[in-house]
Amino acid sequence: MKDSRQQELSRVLVHHLKSLGIIVRNFKCDTEKSPSNGLVFGIPLQVLPQYPLPDANGTIPRFLVEACSFLSQHLQTEGIFRKSGSASRMKNLKAKLQRGDCSLESTSASDVAGLLKQFFRELPEPVIPAGFRGPLCQAQRLRPEAERRAATTLLTCLMPRINAATMNYFLSFLQTVAARSEENKMGVHNLAVVFTPNLFQLFDANDKLATNMEEGLPLLTMAAETLIIQAQSIGHLPPYILDKLPVLLDTGAERVPSSGDSQDEGHRVSMVKQRRKTRHCVSG
């Protein structure tokens, strides 16, 4: 019974998105849980050293929290994510971080900003799973704008919880950066342009934008911009979906396999019981 309800909730979300013309297919998640021994770069999200979120809302990579906390002290820096740091300093800092013997406090803001981009670029799987590129592009074609934004954030409810939680935290931080755009010259659009290739991992083997990604880049950038604007909604079921659950569960729509593991789905099922509240709908 429990597994059936878990599948039903995923089915409801996919069925609603399909009614909007957005097709979500199943994708494989890496569920490896081995510890990373303190390493930071090139490690799956779920096995990195973790930082617990408030109110038992899961965990996110500790390095991400440390980097964003450090950069929060330098939000006035012009071009904070656009200007490159020192390649040699970044290389040395990265090596120290990999050994677990480095604090960010005495480092340059531009170096930490550069390493943060590397962190996302070097994840074994992109923080925004590759299977969501197409659906997110489809969502950007929706009108009116409110429907486009709603569909974009709803897609994050089908992602593994740690991916959604990481995006929620980091893109909320980018909101804070954009709020200081008069000083740092990094508004929401500029931040989306900078981070889209990193969040979606659109680079080729030579660390250049892959030619087969150029056509979809404008729509993916629009999706990233939407997600920054809607950051606090990432990974949360909206009230209008919670209201529809009792009806949609009886529609007889085609079942679609869930995209997360059993723990992901268990958390989603618990959200049905909180129908009037916007809560996390994914779990790691």
C-alpha positions as a Markdown table, in Angstrom:
| # | Residue | x | y | z |
|---|---|---|---|---|
| 1 | Met | 0.0 | 0.0 | 0.0 |
| 2 | Lys | 2.8 | 2.4 | 0.9 |
| 3 | Asp | 4.7 | 1.8 | -2.4 |
| 4 | Ser | 1.4 | 2.3 | -4.3 |
| 5 | Arg | 0.8 | 5.7 | -2.6 |
| 6 | Gln | 4.4 | 6.7 | -3.3 |
| 7 | Gln | 4.0 | 6.0 | -7.0 |
| 8 | Glu | 0.6 | 7.8 | -7.0 |
| 9 | Leu | 2.0 | 11.0 | -5.8 |
| 10 | Ser | 4.7 | 11.1 | -8.5 |
| 11 | Arg | 2.1 | 10.1 | -11.0 |
| 12 | Val | 0.0 | 13.1 | -10.0 |
| 13 | Leu | 2.8 | 15.5 | -10.4 |
| 14 | Val | 3.8 | 14.1 | -13.8 |
| 15 | His | 0.2 | 14.0 | -14.9 |
| 16 | His | -0.4 | 17.6 | -14.1 |
| 17 | Leu | 2.8 | 18.6 | -15.9 |
| 18 | Lys | 1.8 | 16.6 | -18.9 |
| 19 | Ser | -1.5 | 18.5 | -19.0 |
| 20 | Leu | 0.6 | 21.6 | -19.5 |
| 21 | Gly | 2.5 | 20.0 | -22.4 |
| 22 | Ile | 5.6 | 19.2 | -20.3 |
| 23 | Ile | 6.8 | 15.6 | -20.6 |
| 24 | Val | 8.9 | 14.2 | -17.7 |
| 25 | Arg | 10.6 | 10.9 | -18.2 |
| 26 | Asn | 12.2 | 8.7 | -15.5 |
| 27 | Phe | 15.9 | 9.2 | -14.8 |
| 28 | Lys | 18.4 | 7.2 | -12.8 |
| 29 | Cys | 19.7 | 8.7 | -9.5 |
| 30 | Asp | 22.9 | 7.8 | -7.9 |
| 31 | Thr | 22.0 | 6.5 | -4.5 |
| 32 | Glu | 25.5 | 5.7 | -3.3 |
| 33 | Lys | 25.9 | 6.6 | 0.4 |
| 34 | Ser | 29.6 | 6.0 | 1.1 |
| 35 | Pro | 31.4 | 8.8 | 2.9 |
| 36 | Ser | 33.6 | 11.2 | 1.0 |
| 37 | Asn | 36.4 | 11.4 | 3.6 |
| 38 | Gly | 36.2 | 15.2 | 3.6 |
| 39 | Leu | 36.7 | 15.6 | -0.2 |
| 40 | Val | 34.9 | 18.5 | -1.8 |
| 41 | Phe | 35.2 | 18.4 | -5.6 |
| 42 | Gly | 34.1 | 15.7 | -7.9 |
| 43 | Ile | 32.0 | 14.0 | -5.2 |
| 44 | Pro | 28.2 | 13.1 | -5.5 |
| 45 | Leu | 26.0 | 15.5 | -3.6 |
| 46 | Gln | 24.7 | 12.9 | -1.3 |
| 47 | Val | 28.1 | 11.7 | 0.0 |
| 48 | Leu | 29.7 | 15.1 | 0.6 |
| 49 | Pro | 30.2 | 16.3 | 4.1 |
| 50 | Gln | 26.7 | 17.6 | 5.0 |
| 51 | Tyr | 25.2 | 20.6 | 6.8 |
| 52 | Pro | 21.8 | 20.0 | 8.5 |
| 53 | Leu | 19.1 | 22.4 | 7.4 |
| 54 | Pro | 16.8 | 23.9 | 10.1 |
| 55 | Asp | 13.5 | 22.1 | 11.1 |
| 56 | Ala | 14.8 | 18.7 | 9.9 |
| 57 | Asn | 14.4 | 19.8 | 6.2 |
| 58 | Gly | 17.3 | 17.6 | 5.1 |
| 59 | Thr | 21.0 | 18.4 | 4.5 |
| 60 | Ile | 23.1 | 20.2 | 1.9 |
| 61 | Pro | 26.9 | 20.1 | 1.2 |
| 62 | Arg | 28.8 | 21.8 | 4.0 |
| 63 | Phe | 31.2 | 23.4 | 1.5 |
| 64 | Leu | 28.3 | 25.2 | -0.2 |
| 65 | Val | 27.2 | 26.7 | 3.1 |
| 66 | Glu | 30.8 | 27.7 | 4.1 |
| 67 | Ala | 31.4 | 29.3 | 0.7 |
| 68 | Cys | 28.1 | 31.2 | 0.6 |
| 69 | Ser | 28.6 | 32.4 | 4.2 |
| 70 | Phe | 32.0 | 33.7 | 3.3 |
| 71 | Leu | 30.8 | 35.4 | 0.1 |
| 72 | Ser | 27.9 | 37.0 | 2.1 |
| 73 | Gln | 30.6 | 39.2 | 3.6 |
| 74 | His | 31.7 | 40.4 | 0.2 |
| 75 | Leu | 28.4 | 41.1 | -1.7 |
| 76 | Gln | 29.5 | 44.6 | -2.5 |
| 77 | Thr | 32.3 | 43.3 | -4.7 |
| 78 | Glu | 31.7 | 44.4 | -8.3 |
| 79 | Gly | 31.4 | 41.4 | -10.7 |
| 80 | Ile | 31.7 | 39.0 | -7.7 |
| 81 | Phe | 30.8 | 35.9 | -9.9 |
| 82 | Arg | 31.8 | 37.4 | -13.3 |
| 83 | Lys | 35.5 | 38.3 | -12.6 |
| 84 | Ser | 37.9 | 35.4 | -12.5 |
| 85 | Gly | 40.0 | 34.7 | -9.5 |
| 86 | Ser | 43.7 | 33.8 | -9.6 |
| 87 | Ala | 44.2 | 30.5 | -11.3 |
| 88 | Ser | 47.2 | 29.6 | -9.1 |
| 89 | Arg | 45.6 | 30.7 | -5.9 |
| 90 | Met | 42.4 | 28.7 | -6.8 |
| 91 | Lys | 44.5 | 25.6 | -7.5 |
| 92 | Asn | 46.2 | 25.8 | -4.2 |
| 93 | Leu | 43.0 | 26.5 | -2.3 |
| 94 | Lys | 41.3 | 23.6 | -4.0 |
| 95 | Ala | 44.1 | 21.3 | -3.1 |
| 96 | Lys | 43.9 | 22.3 | 0.5 |
| 97 | Leu | 40.1 | 21.9 | 0.6 |
| 98 | Gln | 40.5 | 18.4 | -0.8 |
| 99 | Arg | 42.8 | 17.6 | 2.1 |
| 100 | Gly | 40.4 | 19.1 | 4.6 |
| 101 | Asp | 42.9 | 21.5 | 6.1 |
| 102 | Cys | 41.8 | 24.9 | 4.8 |
| 103 | Ser | 39.6 | 27.7 | 6.1 |
| 104 | Leu | 38.1 | 30.2 | 3.7 |
| 105 | Glu | 38.4 | 33.2 | 6.0 |
| 106 | Ser | 41.8 | 34.4 | 4.7 |
| 107 | Thr | 41.0 | 33.9 | 1.0 |
| 108 | Ser | 39.9 | 36.2 | -1.8 |
| 109 | Ala | 36.2 | 36.6 | -2.6 |
| 110 | Ser | 36.9 | 36.1 | -6.3 |
| 111 | Asp | 38.8 | 32.9 | -5.6 |
| 112 | Val | 36.0 | 31.4 | -3.5 |
| 113 | Ala | 33.4 | 32.5 | -6.1 |
| 114 | Gly | 35.5 | 30.8 | -8.8 |
| 115 | Leu | 35.8 | 27.6 | -6.8 |
| 116 | Leu | 32.0 | 27.6 | -6.2 |
| 117 | Lys | 31.4 | 27.5 | -9.9 |
| 118 | Gln | 34.0 | 24.7 | -10.2 |
| 119 | Phe | 32.2 | 22.8 | -7.4 |
| 120 | Phe | 29.0 | 22.7 | -9.4 |
| 121 | Arg | 30.8 | 22.0 | -12.7 |
| 122 | Glu | 32.7 | 19.0 | -11.3 |
| 123 | Leu | 29.8 | 17.2 | -9.6 |
| 124 | Pro | 29.6 | 13.7 | -11.1 |
| 125 | Glu | 26.0 | 14.5 | -12.0 |
| 126 | Pro | 24.6 | 18.1 | -12.4 |
| 127 | Val | 22.7 | 19.5 | -9.5 |
| 128 | Ile | 19.9 | 20.0 | -12.0 |
| 129 | Pro | 19.6 | 16.5 | -13.4 |
| 130 | Ala | 20.1 | 16.1 | -17.1 |
| 131 | Gly | 16.7 | 14.5 | -17.5 |
| 132 | Phe | 15.1 | 17.9 | -16.6 |
| 133 | Arg | 16.7 | 20.0 | -19.3 |
| 134 | Gly | 14.0 | 19.2 | -21.8 |
| 135 | Pro | 11.0 | 19.7 | -19.4 |
| 136 | Leu | 12.5 | 22.9 | -18.1 |
| 137 | Cys | 12.9 | 24.2 | -21.6 |
| 138 | Gln | 9.3 | 23.2 | -22.3 |
| 139 | Ala | 8.1 | 25.1 | -19.2 |
| 140 | Gln | 9.8 | 28.3 | -20.4 |
| 141 | Arg | 7.5 | 28.4 | -23.4 |
| 142 | Leu | 4.3 | 28.5 | -21.3 |
| 143 | Arg | 2.2 | 31.6 | -21.0 |
| 144 | Pro | 1.2 | 33.5 | -18.9 |
| 145 | Glu | 4.3 | 34.2 | -16.9 |
| 146 | Ala | 2.7 | 32.9 | -13.7 |
| 147 | Glu | 2.0 | 29.5 | -15.3 |
| 148 | Arg | 5.6 | 29.4 | -16.6 |
| 149 | Arg | 7.0 | 30.1 | -13.1 |
| 150 | Ala | 4.7 | 27.6 | -11.4 |
| 151 | Ala | 5.6 | 24.8 | -13.8 |
| 152 | Thr | 9.3 | 25.5 | -13.5 |
| 153 | Thr | 9.3 | 25.2 | -9.8 |
| 154 | Leu | 6.9 | 22.2 | -9.8 |
| 155 | Leu | 9.5 | 20.3 | -11.8 |
| 156 | Thr | 11.9 | 20.6 | -8.8 |
| 157 | Cys | 9.4 | 18.5 | -6.8 |
| 158 | Leu | 10.3 | 15.5 | -8.9 |
| 159 | Met | 14.0 | 15.9 | -8.2 |
| 160 | Pro | 15.9 | 14.1 | -5.4 |
| 161 | Arg | 15.5 | 16.0 | -2.2 |
| 162 | Ile | 19.2 | 16.8 | -1.8 |
| 163 | Asn | 19.3 | 18.3 | -5.3 |
| 164 | Ala | 16.2 | 20.4 | -4.6 |
| 165 | Ala | 17.5 | 21.5 | -1.2 |
| 166 | Thr | 20.9 | 22.4 | -2.6 |
| 167 | Met | 19.2 | 24.5 | -5.3 |
| 168 | Asn | 16.8 | 26.1 | -2.8 |
| 169 | Tyr | 19.7 | 27.2 | -0.6 |
| 170 | Phe | 22.1 | 28.3 | -3.3 |
| 171 | Leu | 19.6 | 30.1 | -5.5 |
| 172 | Ser | 18.2 | 31.9 | -2.4 |
| 173 | Phe | 21.7 | 33.0 | -1.8 |
| 174 | Leu | 21.9 | 34.3 | -5.4 |
| 175 | Gln | 18.7 | 36.3 | -4.6 |
| 176 | Thr | 20.7 | 38.0 | -1.9 |
| 177 | Val | 23.5 | 38.7 | -4.3 |
| 178 | Ala | 21.1 | 40.2 | -6.8 |
| 179 | Ala | 19.6 | 42.4 | -4.1 |
| 180 | Arg | 22.9 | 44.2 | -4.0 |
| 181 | Ser | 23.2 | 44.5 | -7.8 |
| 182 | Glu | 23.6 | 48.3 | -7.7 |
| 183 | Glu | 26.9 | 47.6 | -6.0 |
| 184 | Asn | 28.1 | 44.3 | -7.4 |
| 185 | Lys | 26.5 | 44.7 | -10.9 |
| 186 | Met | 25.2 | 41.1 | -10.7 |
| 187 | Gly | 21.4 | 41.1 | -11.2 |
| 188 | Val | 19.3 | 38.0 | -11.5 |
| 189 | His | 19.8 | 37.7 | -15.3 |
| 190 | Asn | 23.5 | 38.2 | -15.1 |
| 191 | Leu | 23.7 | 35.5 | -12.4 |
| 192 | Ala | 21.6 | 33.1 | -14.5 |
| 193 | Val | 24.0 | 33.7 | -17.4 |
| 194 | Val | 27.0 | 32.9 | -15.3 |
| 195 | Phe | 25.6 | 29.8 | -13.5 |
| 196 | Thr | 23.5 | 28.1 | -16.2 |
| 197 | Pro | 26.4 | 26.3 | -17.7 |
| 198 | Asn | 27.6 | 25.2 | -14.2 |
| 199 | Leu | 24.2 | 24.1 | -12.8 |
| 200 | Phe | 23.3 | 22.2 | -15.9 |
| 201 | Gln | 26.9 | 21.1 | -16.7 |
| 202 | Leu | 26.9 | 22.2 | -20.3 |
| 203 | Phe | 30.6 | 22.0 | -20.8 |
| 204 | Asp | 32.5 | 19.6 | -23.2 |
| 205 | Ala | 35.8 | 17.8 | -22.4 |
| 206 | Asn | 37.8 | 21.0 | -23.0 |
| 207 | Asp | 35.7 | 22.9 | -20.4 |
| 208 | Lys | 34.0 | 24.9 | -23.2 |
| 209 | Leu | 30.3 | 25.2 | -23.8 |
| 210 | Ala | 29.3 | 22.1 | -25.7 |
| 211 | Thr | 28.2 | 22.9 | -29.3 |
| 212 | Asn | 25.1 | 20.7 | -29.0 |
| 213 | Met | 24.0 | 22.8 | -26.0 |
| 214 | Glu | 24.1 | 26.2 | -27.7 |
| 215 | Glu | 20.5 | 26.0 | -29.2 |
| 216 | Gly | 18.9 | 25.3 | -25.8 |
| 217 | Leu | 21.1 | 27.7 | -23.8 |
| 218 | Pro | 18.6 | 30.7 | -24.0 |
| 219 | Leu | 15.8 | 28.6 | -22.6 |
| 220 | Leu | 17.9 | 27.0 | -19.9 |
| 221 | Thr | 19.2 | 30.4 | -18.9 |
| 222 | Met | 15.5 | 31.6 | -18.7 |
| 223 | Ala | 14.8 | 28.5 | -16.5 |
| 224 | Ala | 17.8 | 29.4 | -14.2 |
| 225 | Glu | 16.6 | 32.9 | -13.9 |
| 226 | Thr | 13.1 | 31.7 | -13.0 |
| 227 | Leu | 14.5 | 29.4 | -10.4 |
| 228 | Ile | 16.5 | 32.2 | -8.8 |
| 229 | Ile | 13.4 | 34.4 | -8.7 |
| 230 | Gln | 11.3 | 31.5 | -7.2 |
| 231 | Ala | 14.1 | 30.0 | -5.1 |
| 232 | Gln | 12.1 | 29.7 | -1.9 |
| 233 | Ser | 9.5 | 27.6 | -3.7 |
| 234 | Ile | 12.0 | 25.0 | -5.0 |
| 235 | Gly | 11.3 | 21.5 | -3.8 |
| 236 | His | 7.9 | 22.5 | -2.2 |
| 237 | Leu | 4.5 | 21.3 | -3.3 |
| 238 | Pro | 2.3 | 24.4 | -4.0 |
| 239 | Pro | -1.2 | 24.5 | -2.4 |
| 240 | Tyr | -3.0 | 24.2 | -5.7 |
| 241 | Ile | -1.4 | 20.8 | -6.2 |
| 242 | Leu | -2.2 | 19.7 | -2.7 |
| 243 | Asp | -5.8 | 20.7 | -3.2 |
| 244 | Lys | -6.0 | 18.6 | -6.4 |
| 245 | Leu | -4.5 | 15.4 | -5.0 |
| 246 | Pro | -7.7 | 13.7 | -3.9 |
| 247 | Val | -9.2 | 14.3 | -7.4 |
| 248 | Leu | -6.2 | 13.5 | -9.4 |
| 249 | Leu | -5.5 | 10.2 | -7.6 |
| 250 | Asp | -8.8 | 8.9 | -8.9 |
| 251 | Thr | -8.3 | 10.0 | -12.6 |
| 252 | Gly | -6.8 | 6.7 | -13.7 |
| 253 | Ala | -4.0 | 8.4 | -15.5 |
| 254 | Glu | -1.1 | 6.3 | -16.7 |
| 255 | Arg | 1.3 | 5.4 | -14.0 |
| 256 | Val | 4.8 | 6.8 | -14.3 |
| 257 | Pro | 7.7 | 5.4 | -12.3 |
| 258 | Ser | 9.1 | 7.6 | -9.7 |
| 259 | Ser | 12.4 | 9.5 | -10.3 |
| 260 | Gly | 13.7 | 9.2 | -6.8 |
| 261 | Asp | 14.5 | 6.4 | -4.4 |
| 262 | Ser | 12.1 | 4.9 | -1.9 |
| 263 | Gln | 13.1 | 7.5 | 0.8 |
| 264 | Asp | 12.4 | 10.3 | -1.7 |
| 265 | Glu | 8.9 | 8.9 | -2.3 |
| 266 | Gly | 8.2 | 8.3 | 1.3 |
| 267 | His | 8.7 | 11.9 | 2.0 |
| 268 | Arg | 6.4 | 12.9 | -0.8 |
| 269 | Val | 3.7 | 10.7 | 0.5 |
| 270 | Ser | 3.8 | 12.4 | 3.8 |
| 271 | Met | 3.1 | 15.7 | 2.1 |
| 272 | Val | -0.4 | 14.4 | 1.2 |
| 273 | Lys | -1.2 | 14.5 | 4.9 |
| 274 | Gln | -0.2 | 18.2 | 5.0 |
| 275 | Arg | -2.5 | 19.2 | 2.1 |
| 276 | Arg | -2.9 | 22.8 | 3.1 |
| 277 | Lys | 0.7 | 23.5 | 3.7 |
| 278 | Thr | 3.6 | 24.1 | 1.3 |
| 279 | Arg | 6.2 | 21.5 | 2.4 |
| 280 | His | 9.2 | 19.7 | 0.9 |
| 281 | Cys | 8.0 | 17.0 | -1.6 |
| 282 | Val | 11.4 | 15.3 | -2.2 |
| 283 | Ser | 13.8 | 13.5 | 0.1 |
| 284 | Gly | 17.4 | 12.2 | -0.2 |
